[in-house]
Tab-separated table of C-alpha atoms in Angstrom:
chain	number	residue	atom	x	y	z
A	28	MET	CA	16.591	5.514	6.406
A	29	SER	CA	19.962	3.905	6.007
A	30	ASP	CA	21.247	3.538	2.423
A	31	THR	CA	23.300	0.480	3.313
A	32	THR	CA	22.139	-3.011	2.348
A	33	GLU	CA	22.504	-5.917	4.698
A	34	LYS	CA	24.155	-9.044	3.372
A	35	THR	CA	21.329	-11.298	4.493
A	36	ALA	CA	18.682	-11.205	1.779
A	37	ILE	CA	15.081	-10.650	2.780
A	38	LYS	CA	13.012	-12.930	0.568
A	39	PRO	CA	9.362	-12.433	-0.395
A	40	ALA	CA	6.796	-14.864	0.947
A	41	PRO	CA	5.895	-17.748	-1.406
A	42	LYS	CA	3.425	-16.972	-4.173
A	43	SER	CA	-0.171	-17.758	-3.295
A	44	PRO	CA	-1.638	-20.655	-5.303
A	45	GLY	CA	-4.893	-18.728	-5.609
A	46	THR	CA	-7.096	-21.165	-3.725
A	47	ALA	CA	-9.388	-20.251	-0.865
A	48	PRO	CA	-8.010	-20.888	2.627
A	49	VAL	CA	-8.997	-24.298	3.915
A	50	ASN	CA	-9.970	-23.036	7.362
A	51	ALA	CA	-11.728	-19.837	6.359
A	52	PRO	CA	-13.337	-18.115	9.348
A	53	ALA	CA	-17.076	-17.932	9.821
A	54	PRO	CA	-18.956	-14.704	9.058
A	55	THR	CA	-18.390	-12.064	11.708
A	56	THR	CA	-20.374	-9.265	13.317
A	57	GLU	CA	-17.181	-7.421	14.268
A	58	GLU	CA	-16.632	-4.187	12.350
A	59	PRO	CA	-13.574	-4.575	10.072
A	60	THR	CA	-10.759	-2.020	10.016
A	61	TRP	CA	-10.184	-0.116	6.756
A	62	VAL	CA	-6.642	0.567	5.510
A	63	PHE	CA	-6.456	2.788	2.422
A	64	PHE	CA	-3.344	2.974	0.230
A	65	ALA	CA	-4.065	6.430	-1.187
A	66	GLY	CA	-2.535	9.415	-2.969
A	67	ASP	CA	-2.033	10.825	-6.447
A	68	GLY	CA	-1.905	8.584	-9.491
A	69	GLY	CA	1.605	7.423	-10.345
A	70	THR	CA	2.927	7.571	-6.775
A	71	GLY	CA	3.365	3.825	-6.314
A	72	LYS	CA	0.119	2.890	-4.523
A	73	THR	CA	-0.467	-0.248	-6.575
A	74	THR	CA	3.153	-1.383	-6.406
A	75	ASN	CA	3.105	-0.877	-2.639
A	76	SER	CA	-0.195	-2.773	-2.341
A	77	ARG	CA	1.187	-5.709	-4.321
A	78	ASN	CA	4.485	-5.764	-2.444
A	79	THR	CA	2.768	-5.593	0.942
A	80	ALA	CA	0.386	-8.414	0.049
A	81	GLU	CA	3.218	-10.520	-1.330
A	82	TYR	CA	5.663	-10.022	1.533
A	83	LEU	CA	3.030	-10.797	4.188
A	84	ASN	CA	1.300	-13.443	2.034
A	85	LEU	CA	-2.009	-11.659	2.622
A	86	ALA	CA	-3.914	-13.321	-0.231
A	87	ASP	CA	-3.866	-16.555	1.762
A	88	ASP	CA	-4.660	-14.874	5.088
A	89	PRO	CA	-8.439	-15.020	5.735
A	90	ARG	CA	-8.155	-12.091	8.141
A	91	TYR	CA	-7.677	-9.760	5.151
A	92	LEU	CA	-9.949	-8.669	2.327
A	93	LEU	CA	-7.766	-7.260	-0.460
A	94	VAL	CA	-9.534	-4.789	-2.742
A	95	ASP	CA	-8.378	-3.291	-6.041
A	96	ALA	CA	-10.518	-0.152	-6.374
A	97	ASP	CA	-8.384	1.566	-9.008
A	98	GLU	CA	-9.880	2.544	-12.366
A	99	LYS	CA	-6.791	0.973	-13.924
A	100	PRO	CA	-6.632	-2.406	-12.162
A	101	GLY	CA	-3.141	-3.547	-11.232
A	102	PHE	CA	-3.292	-4.936	-7.688
A	103	CYS	CA	-5.562	-7.757	-8.874
A	104	LYS	CA	-2.822	-9.024	-11.236
A	105	LEU	CA	-0.963	-10.357	-8.218
A	106	ASP	CA	-3.488	-12.981	-7.168
A	107	PRO	CA	-7.022	-14.083	-8.130
A	108	GLN	CA	-8.070	-13.604	-4.512
A	109	VAL	CA	-7.708	-9.816	-4.798
A	110	HIS	CA	-11.253	-8.468	-5.238
A	111	THR	CA	-11.874	-5.870	-7.953
A	112	MET	CA	-14.479	-3.564	-6.415
A	113	PRO	CA	-15.041	0.180	-6.937
A	114	ILE	CA	-15.339	2.634	-4.088
A	115	ARG	CA	-17.244	5.656	-5.381
A	116	CYS	CA	-20.107	6.034	-2.907
A	117	MET	CA	-21.586	4.660	0.303
A	118	ASP	CA	-23.277	1.766	-1.521
A	119	ASP	CA	-19.869	0.645	-2.823
A	120	ALA	CA	-18.380	0.872	0.667
A	121	MET	CA	-21.274	-1.171	2.066
A	122	ARG	CA	-20.734	-3.920	-0.538
A	123	ILE	CA	-17.052	-4.120	0.376
A	124	ARG	CA	-17.911	-4.192	4.081
A	125	GLU	CA	-20.524	-6.922	3.595
A	126	THR	CA	-18.038	-9.024	1.633
A	127	ALA	CA	-15.469	-8.659	4.409
A	128	MET	CA	-17.951	-9.621	7.103
A	129	GLU	CA	-19.232	-12.632	5.120
A	130	LEU	CA	-15.646	-13.848	4.769
A	131	GLY	CA	-14.793	-13.101	8.411
A	132	ALA	CA	-12.050	-10.612	7.452
A	133	LYS	CA	-10.722	-8.256	10.109
A	134	ILE	CA	-8.902	-5.843	7.773
A	135	ILE	CA	-10.011	-4.356	4.444
A	136	LEU	CA	-6.905	-3.241	2.545
A	137	VAL	CA	-7.832	-1.025	-0.415
A	138	ASP	CA	-5.610	0.016	-3.325
A	139	CYS	CA	-7.293	3.344	-4.087
A	140	PRO	CA	-7.628	5.217	-7.375
A	141	GLY	CA	-5.949	8.609	-7.685
A	142	THR	CA	-9.363	10.255	-7.284
A	143	ALA	CA	-10.115	8.421	-4.044
A	144	ARG	CA	-10.090	11.435	-1.728
A	145	VAL	CA	-13.399	12.650	-3.148
A	146	ALA	CA	-14.796	9.113	-3.419
A	147	ILE	CA	-13.914	8.198	0.163
A	148	GLY	CA	-15.377	11.502	1.294
A	149	GLN	CA	-18.670	10.437	-0.314
A	150	ALA	CA	-18.529	6.824	0.853
A	151	PHE	CA	-17.652	7.811	4.437
A	152	ALA	CA	-19.472	11.125	4.635
A	153	ASN	CA	-19.838	10.896	8.423
A	154	LEU	CA	-16.465	9.368	9.213
A	155	ARG	CA	-15.971	11.540	12.289
A	156	GLN	CA	-19.190	10.182	13.765
A	157	MET	CA	-18.518	6.650	12.505
A	158	ARG	CA	-15.223	6.571	14.396
A	159	LYS	CA	-17.095	7.366	17.607
A	160	ARG	CA	-19.144	4.230	16.966
A	161	GLY	CA	-16.063	2.063	16.588
A	162	LEU	CA	-15.152	2.284	12.891
A	163	GLN	CA	-11.367	2.243	12.468
A	164	VAL	CA	-9.785	3.831	9.371
A	165	HIS	CA	-6.093	4.208	8.551
A	166	ILE	CA	-4.559	5.990	5.566
A	167	VAL	CA	-1.189	5.196	4.010
A	168	LEU	CA	-0.665	8.335	1.931
A	169	HIS	CA	1.696	8.193	-1.057
A	170	THR	CA	3.614	11.143	-2.477
A	171	GLY	CA	5.751	11.106	-5.601
A	172	GLY	CA	9.086	12.400	-6.806
A	173	ARG	CA	8.322	16.066	-6.117
A	174	GLY	CA	8.037	15.330	-2.413
A	175	SER	CA	5.062	17.660	-2.304
A	176	SER	CA	1.704	17.908	-3.978
A	177	GLU	CA	-1.599	19.663	-3.583
A	178	ALA	CA	-3.252	16.253	-3.304
A	179	ALA	CA	-1.103	15.249	-0.326
A	180	GLU	CA	-1.943	18.496	1.465
A	181	ALA	CA	-5.648	18.055	0.677
A	182	TRP	CA	-5.640	14.529	2.150
A	183	MET	CA	-3.883	15.750	5.288
A	184	ARG	CA	-6.321	18.624	5.799
A	185	GLU	CA	-9.422	16.522	5.189
A	186	TYR	CA	-8.418	13.769	7.599
A	187	ASP	CA	-6.725	15.872	10.255
A	188	TYR	CA	-8.860	14.212	12.956
A	189	LEU	CA	-7.324	10.760	12.429
A	190	ASP	CA	-5.153	9.503	15.264
A	191	ASP	CA	-2.197	8.855	12.972
A	192	ILE	CA	-1.134	8.592	9.358
A	193	ILE	CA	1.689	6.965	7.395
A	194	ILE	CA	3.188	9.027	4.575
A	195	VAL	CA	5.099	7.125	1.903
A	196	GLN	CA	7.570	9.224	-0.046
A	197	ASN	CA	8.327	7.412	-3.287
A	198	PRO	CA	10.889	9.615	-5.094
A	199	MET	CA	11.317	7.354	-8.172
A	200	ARG	CA	14.739	8.895	-8.769
A	201	ALA	CA	17.885	9.373	-6.724
A	202	LEU	CA	17.698	12.457	-4.517
A	203	SER	CA	20.488	14.585	-3.175
A	204	THR	CA	20.848	14.972	0.583
A	205	HIS	CA	19.514	18.511	0.271
A	206	GLU	CA	16.451	17.383	-1.725
A	207	ARG	CA	15.672	14.650	0.778
A	208	LYS	CA	15.812	17.074	3.691
A	209	ASP	CA	13.574	19.562	1.869
A	210	HIS	CA	10.987	16.899	1.029
A	211	ILE	CA	10.882	15.503	4.554
A	212	ALA	CA	10.639	19.000	6.035
A	213	TYR	CA	7.711	19.766	3.732
A	214	LEU	CA	5.865	16.591	4.723
A	215	ARG	CA	6.479	17.191	8.427
A	216	GLY	CA	5.149	20.731	8.064
A	217	LEU	CA	1.839	19.773	6.455
A	218	PRO	CA	-1.376	20.250	8.426
A	219	GLY	CA	-3.141	17.091	9.526
A	220	PRO	CA	-2.597	14.299	12.048
A	221	THR	CA	0.361	15.141	14.247
A	222	ASN	CA	1.241	11.489	14.775
A	223	ARG	CA	2.734	10.825	11.339
A	224	ASN	CA	5.314	8.272	10.274
A	225	ILE	CA	7.205	9.201	7.097
A	226	ILE	CA	8.653	6.366	5.015
A	227	GLU	CA	11.271	6.940	2.326
A	228	LEU	CA	11.190	4.201	-0.300
A	229	PRO	CA	14.292	3.137	-2.228
A	230	VAL	CA	14.533	3.933	-5.921
A	231	LEU	CA	14.143	1.230	-8.551
A	232	GLU	CA	15.399	1.989	-12.055
A	233	HIS	CA	12.575	3.003	-14.398
A	234	SER	CA	13.013	0.125	-16.849
A	235	ALA	CA	12.671	-2.500	-14.131
A	236	ALA	CA	9.864	-0.593	-12.393
A	237	ARG	CA	7.855	-0.340	-15.618
A	238	ALA	CA	8.382	-4.042	-16.329
A	239	LEU	CA	7.206	-5.025	-12.833
A	240	GLU	CA	4.100	-2.862	-13.246
A	241	LYS	CA	3.389	-4.331	-16.698
A	242	TRP	CA	3.601	-7.969	-15.628
A	243	GLY	CA	2.253	-7.593	-12.080
A	244	VAL	CA	4.120	-10.717	-10.969
A	245	PRO	CA	5.448	-11.455	-7.473
A	246	VAL	CA	8.938	-10.118	-6.874
A	247	ALA	CA	9.838	-13.609	-5.626
A	248	SER	CA	9.448	-14.971	-9.162
A	249	ILE	CA	12.051	-12.491	-10.407
A	250	ILE	CA	14.536	-13.166	-7.635
A	251	ASP	CA	14.262	-16.959	-7.728
A	252	GLY	CA	14.242	-17.130	-11.534
A	253	SER	CA	10.772	-18.673	-11.910
A	254	PHE	CA	9.397	-15.745	-13.950
A	255	ASP	CA	8.848	-17.120	-17.466
A	256	GLY	CA	7.916	-13.927	-19.295
A	257	ASN	CA	9.993	-12.655	-22.205
A	258	ASP	CA	11.227	-9.404	-20.680
A	259	ILE	CA	14.934	-8.611	-20.529
A	260	ASN	CA	14.287	-6.062	-17.763
A	261	LEU	CA	13.146	-8.861	-15.445
A	262	THR	CA	15.419	-11.710	-16.540
A	263	ALA	CA	18.855	-10.176	-17.194
A	264	PRO	CA	21.236	-10.768	-14.249
A	265	PHE	CA	21.910	-7.025	-14.055
A	266	TRP	CA	18.249	-6.262	-13.416
A	267	VAL	CA	17.594	-9.279	-11.200
A	268	CYS	CA	20.363	-8.165	-8.835
A	269	ALA	CA	19.069	-4.587	-8.878
A	270	ILE	CA	15.533	-5.765	-8.055
A	271	GLU	CA	16.754	-8.008	-5.242
A	272	THR	CA	18.707	-5.156	-3.639
A	273	TRP	CA	15.752	-2.804	-4.043
A	274	TRP	CA	13.417	-5.378	-2.464
A	275	GLU	CA	15.640	-5.812	0.596
A	276	GLN	CA	15.668	-2.043	1.165
A	277	GLU	CA	11.927	-1.802	0.459
A	278	VAL	CA	11.062	-4.416	3.083
A	279	ARG	CA	13.117	-2.656	5.750
A	280	ALA	CA	11.683	0.768	4.897
A	281	LYS	CA	8.094	-0.430	5.246
A	282	LYS	CA	8.393	-1.585	8.847
A	283	PRO	CA	5.803	1.029	9.998
A	284	ILE	CA	3.262	-0.523	7.598
A	285	TRP	CA	3.942	-4.027	8.917
A	286	GLU	CA	3.498	-2.707	12.459
A	287	LEU	CA	0.239	-0.915	11.580
A	288	LEU	CA	-1.296	-4.055	10.115
A	289	ASP	CA	-0.176	-6.074	13.118
A	290	ARG	CA	-1.819	-3.584	15.499
A	291	CYS	CA	-5.052	-3.714	13.500
A	292	LEU	CA	-5.311	-7.454	14.114
A	293	LYS	CA	-5.126	-7.125	17.896
């Protein structure tokens, strides 16, 4: 990924007002596609879920059911239309599915807890067979600053029969060229789906990252100055500029995720 920043700013979509879409679709009998934002705790799953929903304005798109399944809710801070629903067993998965079908949603996007690999294994115990009957599942797997983890390898081994997978490397600190190459080589060498797209996310300074996680507000409110919280890490010009630059790089890096979601709607 290029480290250069284009001069033309890429702005987030407007904040959702939190009201139900006026022309909500009718209930559907079509099986929705599942997209799991998964990985270890502390690897940026919730931040990525919020940023994806904000940039694409998914809370106001009736084709999506947004689910915060984390034990420590954070995705739901973004918008009241994000559903807080656990996913621990097949009954939980069925409730989420039924909600999606009642609302006419085509995609279920789930911000998973760090323990989700076991939970999803229980909720979708026969996923191999389910896929033969038309169920579509995609995993966006997050890895942290180490670039490697036992959890990432376990996910890749367990779901090696998937057609493809997106791996999000979220280093959370600046890496040397040598470190970046080592991390990417490790991820490319993991067992699992051979069709894998590896994303390298830009680094946001810890103070600003922690403040964004604490408040859970749209990035747009920071950039346009409408954020009214008392937090110097989100209101000082130094941090606002840093967040805007980070956001521009983040949006460009996540192109494979935008493309995946677009394919799922076709």
